[in-house]
Amino acid sequence: MNLSTAVSPFHLRTAAANRLNLWHQWKGVTVSDAYDDEELEYFALRNSTGLFDLSPLNKYRISGPDARDFLNRLVTREVSTLEAGRVTYVVWCDDAGKVLDDGTLFHVDDGVYRLCAYERHYAWLMASAIGFDVTIEDETSLAALAVQGPTSCAVLKALGFNGVELLPPFRLNWYELNGVPVMCSRTGFTGDLGYELWLHPSCAVELWDGLMEAGKHLGVRPVGTNAYEMARIEAGFLQAGVDFIGADQVVRPGRARSPFELGLAALVDFDKPHFTGRRALLDEKKRGSKWRLLKLDVAGNKPAHHAYLYAGQSRQIGFVTSAVWSPVCKANLAIASVEQPFGEPNDDLHADIYYQRELHWSRVLAPCKIVEGAFWHPARRRATPAGNF
């Protein structure tokens, strides 16, 4: 059996930093769960700067005369007005209106786009491109690094990214590092001030070293998946494969979700005449959705991992998909999927939590309060110019 896996362009540095030797595979690429202290890595994201290796993200370069029209047909939101230099969050569906994946769409240059996704979608993109004059290239080999946290802007300025503080959220710009072009977008998965850097993989280590040197007095440190996941849940962002399963991967009926069922109705634009899944989503809007996504503040301090949710204390109505005890919010947070009509603001909800201490299992039925919007949304996330902190 071949147990070999691919490595990230940053692997030379992430392997050296991973004192805990904790790893997992992200779509076949070896990435760190944690480096030396999961809690310190989390607090770097909230108090200073964390570096998170994004390279395993699937990245597709889409260009050609019909690139804009193709993308506007592919995704559910209106993207024909997305100007060069801007970034937006999108989902795309199958014909039944069920979400295949979510991701970020970058208008890199006039008529040239980059679509980033958690899952591999080259076959779907190629099939969807029939009839369009577009070129779709898999550029997943690009190096990508998230630079997230209050001092991230200061770190980038120290690296020589002059004027990066003026970059508004969901915008991108180009900089140079020793003559190598680096695309910098003010985007991220932590709900905090932060950036994502994209460059040729041959220069990845040089970028890593430059950031560690530039941020040595600004608290910069590598951050693994475990800490990044905590920040992701605090921001209220969905994770493919965790909070929903792509419609092309489910094997049982009723397990896929529509954008409405994931709280993403704002990403569906019925004003544009055509996009994949439009007819099914129109029908769903008229008849109502089966599922509803909730963000919950759960009583107590026991994270509600995989907990069933009950209306009252006996009727099972759904389940938790993501959960974390949030140090910054000082709250027990969860993202959940429940059957409609449950999940109205004043509903009496409880999470059925099991936890183990010294081999013994205990159970608590914890009351839940529905939270609107992100759990964590500091003003610095959107402030322009970005502060140094």
Short mmCIF file of C-alpha atoms in Angstrom, two decimals:
data_model
loop_
_atom_site.label_atom_id
_atom_site.label_comp_id
_atom_site.label_asym_id
_atom_site.label_seq_id
_atom_site.Cartn_x
_atom_site.Cartn_y
_atom_site.Cartn_z
CA MET A 1 0.00 0.00 0.00
CA ASN A 2 1.31 3.43 -0.89
CA LEU A 3 1.03 5.63 2.18
CA SER A 4 2.83 8.58 0.64
CA THR A 5 1.14 11.97 0.73
CA ALA A 6 1.81 15.31 -0.87
CA VAL A 7 3.39 18.08 1.14
CA SER A 8 2.70 21.77 1.18
CA PRO A 9 5.17 24.30 -0.29
CA PHE A 10 5.62 25.43 3.34
CA HIS A 11 6.34 21.91 4.63
CA LEU A 12 10.03 22.51 5.29
CA ARG A 13 9.06 25.16 7.82
CA THR A 14 5.83 23.65 9.19
CA ALA A 15 7.59 20.31 9.79
CA ALA A 16 10.40 22.03 11.69
CA ALA A 17 7.91 23.98 13.81
CA ASN A 18 5.63 21.02 14.60
CA ARG A 19 7.08 19.94 17.95
CA LEU A 20 3.95 17.93 18.78
CA ASN A 21 4.18 15.91 15.56
CA LEU A 22 0.41 16.23 15.12
CA TRP A 23 -0.73 15.99 11.51
CA HIS A 24 -3.66 15.14 9.32
CA GLN A 25 -4.32 15.00 5.61
CA TRP A 26 -6.22 17.82 3.94
CA LYS A 27 -7.21 16.45 0.55
CA GLY A 28 -4.05 14.39 0.43
CA VAL A 29 -1.72 17.10 1.72
CA THR A 30 -0.04 16.78 5.11
CA VAL A 31 -0.92 19.72 7.37
CA SER A 32 -0.40 20.49 11.06
CA ASP A 33 -3.11 20.01 13.67
CA ALA A 34 -1.04 21.96 16.20
CA TYR A 35 2.59 23.01 16.52
CA ASP A 36 3.53 23.32 20.17
CA ASP A 37 0.57 24.70 22.15
CA GLU A 38 -2.94 24.81 20.75
CA GLU A 39 -4.11 27.48 23.20
CA LEU A 40 -1.20 29.81 22.48
CA GLU A 41 -1.85 29.36 18.76
CA TYR A 42 -5.49 30.32 19.23
CA PHE A 43 -4.56 33.40 21.24
CA ALA A 44 -2.08 34.41 18.54
CA LEU A 45 -5.07 34.68 16.18
CA ARG A 46 -6.92 36.90 18.66
CA ASN A 47 -4.07 38.89 20.22
CA SER A 48 -1.21 39.05 17.72
CA THR A 49 -0.73 37.13 14.40
CA GLY A 50 -1.04 33.52 13.33
CA LEU A 51 0.27 31.94 10.10
CA PHE A 52 -1.97 29.19 8.75
CA ASP A 53 -1.01 27.11 5.71
CA LEU A 54 -3.87 27.33 3.18
CA SER A 55 -2.03 25.68 0.32
CA PRO A 56 -4.21 22.53 0.12
CA LEU A 57 -7.21 24.66 -0.90
CA ASN A 58 -8.35 23.77 -4.40
CA LYS A 59 -7.72 26.72 -6.69
CA TYR A 60 -8.99 27.15 -10.23
CA ARG A 61 -7.96 29.86 -12.66
CA ILE A 62 -10.84 30.77 -14.97
CA SER A 63 -10.23 33.02 -17.97
CA GLY A 64 -11.40 33.61 -21.51
CA PRO A 65 -14.03 35.73 -23.28
CA ASP A 66 -16.93 34.00 -21.47
CA ALA A 67 -15.34 33.75 -18.01
CA ARG A 68 -17.72 36.23 -16.41
CA ASP A 69 -20.83 34.70 -17.98
CA PHE A 70 -19.69 31.19 -17.10
CA LEU A 71 -19.18 32.09 -13.44
CA ASN A 72 -22.48 33.93 -13.29
CA ARG A 73 -24.15 30.76 -14.57
CA LEU A 74 -22.22 28.55 -12.12
CA VAL A 75 -22.80 30.33 -8.80
CA THR A 76 -26.05 31.47 -7.21
CA ARG A 77 -25.19 35.11 -6.53
CA GLU A 78 -24.72 37.91 -9.05
CA VAL A 79 -21.03 38.14 -9.90
CA SER A 80 -21.13 39.86 -13.28
CA THR A 81 -20.56 43.18 -11.50
CA LEU A 82 -17.58 41.92 -9.50
CA GLU A 83 -14.84 44.39 -10.41
CA ALA A 84 -11.21 43.46 -10.94
CA GLY A 85 -9.41 43.55 -7.60
CA ARG A 86 -12.42 42.40 -5.59
CA VAL A 87 -13.29 39.15 -3.82
CA THR A 88 -16.65 37.67 -2.90
CA TYR A 89 -18.07 34.64 -1.12
CA VAL A 90 -20.10 32.25 -3.31
CA VAL A 91 -21.85 28.90 -3.32
CA TRP A 92 -22.71 26.70 -6.27
CA CYS A 93 -25.43 24.06 -6.54
CA ASP A 94 -26.52 21.06 -8.57
CA ASP A 95 -29.71 21.04 -10.62
CA ALA A 96 -31.71 20.13 -7.50
CA GLY A 97 -30.59 23.34 -5.81
CA LYS A 98 -28.37 21.54 -3.28
CA VAL A 99 -25.00 23.04 -2.39
CA LEU A 100 -21.98 21.39 -3.97
CA ASP A 101 -19.51 23.65 -2.18
CA ASP A 102 -18.80 27.18 -1.02
CA GLY A 103 -15.70 29.25 -1.62
CA THR A 104 -14.18 32.58 -2.50
CA LEU A 105 -14.12 34.07 -5.97
CA PHE A 106 -11.26 36.45 -6.78
CA HIS A 107 -11.40 38.76 -9.80
CA VAL A 108 -7.63 38.74 -10.11
CA ASP A 109 -7.28 40.81 -13.27
CA ASP A 110 -9.54 41.94 -16.08
CA GLY A 111 -11.34 38.77 -17.19
CA VAL A 112 -9.18 36.48 -15.04
CA TYR A 113 -10.71 34.85 -11.95
CA ARG A 114 -9.63 32.44 -9.23
CA LEU A 115 -12.18 30.18 -7.55
CA CYS A 116 -11.07 28.59 -4.27
CA ALA A 117 -12.93 25.62 -2.84
CA TYR A 118 -12.53 23.03 -0.11
CA GLU A 119 -13.45 20.11 -2.38
CA ARG A 120 -12.15 19.22 -5.83
CA HIS A 121 -14.49 20.47 -8.57
CA TYR A 122 -12.51 20.40 -11.79
CA ALA A 123 -14.85 17.84 -13.40
CA TRP A 124 -17.95 19.84 -12.41
CA LEU A 125 -16.44 23.08 -13.68
CA MET A 126 -15.49 21.49 -17.00
CA ALA A 127 -18.96 19.97 -17.45
CA SER A 128 -20.58 23.30 -16.56
CA ALA A 129 -18.37 25.10 -19.09
CA ILE A 130 -19.82 23.32 -22.13
CA GLY A 131 -20.88 26.02 -24.56
CA PHE A 132 -18.73 28.72 -22.95
CA ASP A 133 -15.46 30.01 -24.37
CA VAL A 134 -13.44 29.69 -21.16
CA THR A 135 -10.19 28.16 -20.01
CA ILE A 136 -10.17 26.41 -16.64
CA GLU A 137 -6.83 25.56 -15.08
CA ASP A 138 -6.17 23.76 -11.82
CA GLU A 139 -3.64 25.92 -9.98
CA THR A 140 -3.88 24.16 -6.62
CA SER A 141 -0.08 23.93 -6.54
CA LEU A 142 0.04 27.67 -5.71
CA ALA A 143 1.26 28.42 -2.21
CA ALA A 144 -1.30 30.11 0.04
CA LEU A 145 -0.84 31.40 3.55
CA ALA A 146 -3.33 33.04 5.93
CA VAL A 147 -1.88 35.88 8.03
CA GLN A 148 -4.54 36.54 10.63
CA GLY A 149 -4.82 38.56 13.80
CA PRO A 150 -4.73 42.11 15.18
CA THR A 151 -1.06 42.71 14.34
CA SER A 152 -1.24 41.10 10.87
CA CYS A 153 -1.27 44.45 9.08
CA ALA A 154 1.76 45.61 11.08
CA VAL A 155 3.59 42.39 10.19
CA LEU A 156 2.93 42.86 6.48
CA LYS A 157 4.05 46.49 6.61
CA ALA A 158 7.24 45.39 8.33
CA LEU A 159 7.70 42.92 5.47
CA GLY A 160 7.55 45.81 3.01
CA PHE A 161 3.93 45.69 1.87
CA ASN A 162 3.62 49.48 1.80
CA GLY A 163 0.05 50.77 1.89
CA VAL A 164 -1.47 47.41 2.84
CA GLU A 165 -3.31 49.16 5.67
CA LEU A 166 -5.46 50.92 3.04
CA LEU A 167 -6.65 47.65 1.50
CA PRO A 168 -10.39 47.33 2.35
CA PRO A 169 -12.00 44.00 3.24
CA PHE A 170 -12.65 41.72 0.23
CA ARG A 171 -10.12 43.57 -1.93
CA LEU A 172 -6.80 42.35 -3.29
CA ASN A 173 -3.56 43.94 -4.35
CA TRP A 174 -0.15 42.86 -5.61
CA TYR A 175 3.14 43.31 -3.80
CA GLU A 176 6.68 42.07 -4.33
CA LEU A 177 8.93 40.05 -2.08
CA ASN A 178 12.50 40.09 -3.35
CA GLY A 179 11.20 40.58 -6.88
CA VAL A 180 8.55 37.81 -6.61
CA PRO A 181 4.91 38.88 -7.08
CA VAL A 182 2.65 38.12 -4.12
CA MET A 183 -1.12 38.53 -4.32
CA CYS A 184 -2.52 39.80 -1.02
CA SER A 185 -6.24 39.69 -0.29
CA ARG A 186 -7.89 41.06 2.82
CA THR A 187 -9.83 37.89 3.44
CA GLY A 188 -9.78 35.09 5.97
CA PHE A 189 -11.60 32.47 7.96
CA THR A 190 -11.15 33.84 11.48
CA GLY A 191 -13.56 36.80 11.58
CA ASP A 192 -10.68 39.07 12.59
CA LEU A 193 -8.33 41.49 10.89
CA GLY A 194 -6.35 39.36 8.47
CA TYR A 195 -4.99 38.67 5.03
CA GLU A 196 -4.31 35.79 2.67
CA LEU A 197 -1.16 35.62 0.53
CA TRP A 198 -0.84 33.75 -2.77
CA LEU A 199 2.38 33.13 -4.66
CA HIS A 200 4.45 30.67 -6.67
CA PRO A 201 5.33 27.62 -4.53
CA SER A 202 9.06 27.97 -5.17
CA CYS A 203 9.04 31.16 -3.04
CA ALA A 204 6.90 29.85 -0.18
CA VAL A 205 9.71 29.24 2.29
CA GLU A 206 11.15 32.67 1.59
CA LEU A 207 7.77 34.24 2.40
CA TRP A 208 7.46 32.19 5.61
CA ASP A 209 10.90 33.24 6.78
CA GLY A 210 10.22 36.86 5.90
CA LEU A 211 6.99 36.93 7.90
CA MET A 212 8.56 35.25 10.93
CA GLU A 213 11.40 37.77 10.90
CA ALA A 214 9.12 40.78 10.27
CA GLY A 215 6.78 39.68 13.05
CA LYS A 216 9.31 38.56 15.65
CA HIS A 217 8.37 41.49 17.91
CA LEU A 218 4.69 41.38 16.96
CA GLY A 219 3.82 37.94 18.32
CA VAL A 220 3.71 36.04 15.02
CA ARG A 221 3.60 32.24 15.27
CA PRO A 222 2.46 29.23 13.20
CA VAL A 223 -1.11 28.13 13.83
CA GLY A 224 -2.48 24.63 13.27
CA THR A 225 -5.89 23.45 12.18
CA ASN A 226 -7.20 22.95 15.73
CA ALA A 227 -6.76 26.61 16.70
CA TYR A 228 -7.95 27.83 13.29
CA GLU A 229 -11.11 25.75 13.70
CA MET A 230 -11.89 27.48 17.00
CA ALA A 231 -11.61 30.89 15.33
CA ARG A 232 -13.70 29.68 12.40
CA ILE A 233 -16.61 28.68 14.64
CA GLU A 234 -16.41 31.96 16.60
CA ALA A 235 -16.74 33.80 13.29
CA GLY A 236 -19.80 31.70 12.45
CA PHE A 237 -18.36 30.48 9.14
CA LEU A 238 -19.45 27.16 7.65
CA GLN A 239 -17.02 24.38 6.85
CA ALA A 240 -17.69 21.99 3.98
CA GLY A 241 -17.61 18.39 5.14
CA VAL A 242 -18.45 19.52 8.69
CA ASP A 243 -21.51 21.79 8.62
CA PHE A 244 -22.76 20.44 5.29
CA ILE A 245 -21.90 17.66 2.88
CA GLY A 246 -21.47 18.48 -0.80
CA ALA A 247 -24.45 17.32 -2.86
CA ASP A 248 -22.14 15.21 -5.04
CA GLN A 249 -20.94 13.25 -1.99
CA VAL A 250 -24.09 12.33 -0.10
CA VAL A 251 -25.39 8.78 -0.61
CA ARG A 252 -28.63 9.02 1.39
CA PRO A 253 -31.64 11.11 0.35
CA GLY A 254 -32.28 14.26 2.35
CA ARG A 255 -28.71 14.71 3.56
CA ALA A 256 -27.72 17.53 1.20
CA ARG A 257 -28.61 21.14 1.97
CA SER A 258 -29.75 24.10 -0.10
CA PRO A 259 -28.36 27.63 0.42
CA PHE A 260 -31.60 28.53 2.24
CA GLU A 261 -31.09 25.60 4.63
CA LEU A 262 -27.57 26.85 5.41
CA GLY A 263 -28.61 30.43 6.18
CA LEU A 264 -27.16 31.64 2.87
CA ALA A 265 -30.26 33.09 1.23
CA ALA A 266 -28.39 36.37 0.67
CA LEU A 267 -26.15 34.50 -1.79
CA VAL A 268 -29.09 33.55 -4.05
CA ASP A 269 -30.02 36.16 -6.64
CA PHE A 270 -33.21 35.39 -8.54
CA ASP A 271 -32.88 38.65 -10.49
CA LYS A 272 -30.41 36.98 -12.83
CA PRO A 273 -32.23 34.75 -15.31
CA HIS A 274 -30.04 31.66 -15.29
CA PHE A 275 -27.87 29.75 -12.85
CA THR A 276 -27.60 26.08 -12.02
CA GLY A 277 -30.27 25.08 -9.51
CA ARG A 278 -32.39 28.22 -10.02
CA ARG A 279 -35.65 26.41 -10.78
CA ALA A 280 -35.35 24.07 -7.80
CA LEU A 281 -34.49 26.95 -5.47
CA LEU A 282 -37.47 28.96 -6.70
CA ASP A 283 -39.71 25.99 -5.90
CA GLU A 284 -38.14 25.64 -2.46
CA LYS A 285 -38.63 29.32 -1.74
CA LYS A 286 -42.35 28.97 -2.51
CA ARG A 287 -42.98 25.79 -0.52
CA GLY A 288 -40.47 26.40 2.31
CA SER A 289 -37.28 24.63 3.33
CA LYS A 290 -37.03 21.47 5.38
CA TRP A 291 -33.94 22.45 7.39
CA ARG A 292 -32.68 25.56 9.14
CA LEU A 293 -29.17 26.44 10.29
CA LEU A 294 -28.81 27.87 13.79
CA LYS A 295 -26.04 29.51 15.75
CA LEU A 296 -26.39 28.71 19.42
CA ASP A 297 -25.13 29.91 22.78
CA VAL A 298 -25.25 26.72 24.84
CA ALA A 299 -25.49 26.92 28.62
CA GLY A 300 -22.56 25.62 30.65
CA ASN A 301 -19.00 24.92 29.57
CA LYS A 302 -19.25 21.46 27.98
CA PRO A 303 -18.87 21.80 24.18
CA ALA A 304 -21.85 20.26 22.42
CA HIS A 305 -19.85 18.16 19.96
CA HIS A 306 -22.22 16.06 17.81
CA ALA A 307 -25.08 16.65 20.26
CA TYR A 308 -28.70 16.02 19.37
CA LEU A 309 -30.97 19.03 19.72
CA TYR A 310 -34.39 18.81 21.33
CA ALA A 311 -37.46 21.01 21.32
CA GLY A 312 -38.18 21.13 25.02
CA GLN A 313 -36.43 18.13 26.51
CA SER A 314 -37.82 15.21 24.54
CA ARG A 315 -38.54 15.90 20.85
CA GLN A 316 -35.46 15.45 18.69
CA ILE A 317 -35.33 18.12 15.97
CA GLY A 318 -31.73 18.22 14.76
CA PHE A 319 -28.06 18.07 15.69
CA VAL A 320 -24.95 20.14 16.28
CA THR A 321 -22.40 20.21 13.45
CA SER A 322 -19.70 22.43 15.04
CA ALA A 323 -19.03 23.28 18.68
CA VAL A 324 -16.39 25.04 20.77
CA TRP A 325 -15.84 26.68 24.12
CA SER A 326 -14.88 30.20 23.05
CA PRO A 327 -12.18 31.86 25.16
CA VAL A 328 -12.76 35.28 23.58
CA CYS A 329 -16.57 35.18 23.82
CA LYS A 330 -16.51 33.37 27.18
CA ALA A 331 -19.36 31.26 25.85
CA ASN A 332 -20.19 27.74 24.73
CA LEU A 333 -20.89 28.06 21.00
CA ALA A 334 -22.44 25.73 18.45
CA ILE A 335 -23.64 25.62 14.86
CA ALA A 336 -26.59 23.31 14.31
CA SER A 337 -29.06 22.03 11.74
CA VAL A 338 -32.72 21.66 12.80
CA GLU A 339 -35.93 20.71 11.04
CA GLN A 340 -38.39 23.49 10.34
CA PRO A 341 -40.57 24.93 11.80
CA PHE A 342 -38.27 24.66 14.84
CA GLY A 343 -35.54 27.20 15.42
CA GLU A 344 -37.59 30.35 15.93
CA PRO A 345 -35.97 32.91 18.29
CA ASN A 346 -38.06 32.08 21.36
CA ASP A 347 -38.07 28.30 20.96
CA ASP A 348 -37.18 26.22 24.00
CA LEU A 349 -34.13 24.26 22.76
CA HIS A 350 -31.78 21.89 24.57
CA ALA A 351 -28.54 20.19 23.53
CA ASP A 352 -28.01 16.61 24.69
CA ILE A 353 -24.30 16.62 25.61
CA TYR A 354 -22.25 13.58 26.59
CA TYR A 355 -18.72 14.04 27.94
CA GLN A 356 -16.12 11.76 29.44
CA ARG A 357 -13.99 12.36 32.54
CA GLU A 358 -11.59 9.68 33.85
CA LEU A 359 -13.32 6.93 31.85
CA HIS A 360 -16.80 7.80 33.16
CA TRP A 361 -19.40 9.32 30.87
CA SER A 362 -21.78 12.03 32.03
CA ARG A 363 -24.74 13.62 30.36
CA VAL A 364 -26.16 17.14 30.55
CA LEU A 365 -29.24 18.54 28.84
CA ALA A 366 -28.15 22.14 28.27
CA PRO A 367 -30.54 24.99 27.34
CA CYS A 368 -29.63 26.84 24.13
CA LYS A 369 -30.17 30.44 23.03
CA ILE A 370 -30.26 31.32 19.33
CA VAL A 371 -27.67 33.90 18.23
CA GLU A 372 -28.09 36.05 15.12
CA GLY A 373 -24.98 36.73 13.02
CA ALA A 374 -21.38 36.01 13.95
CA PHE A 375 -20.47 35.14 17.53
CA TRP A 376 -17.27 37.22 17.26
CA HIS A 377 -17.12 40.37 15.14
CA PRO A 378 -14.54 42.94 16.32
CA ALA A 379 -14.62 46.37 14.70
CA ARG A 380 -10.99 45.96 13.60
CA ARG A 381 -12.08 43.26 11.17
CA ARG A 382 -13.53 45.86 8.78
CA ALA A 383 -11.74 49.07 9.81
CA THR A 384 -9.89 50.82 6.98
CA PRO A 385 -7.16 51.86 7.33
CA ALA A 386 -6.31 48.80 9.37
CA GLY A 387 -4.74 49.46 12.74
CA ASN A 388 -1.32 48.39 13.94
CA PHE A 389 -2.40 47.24 17.40
#
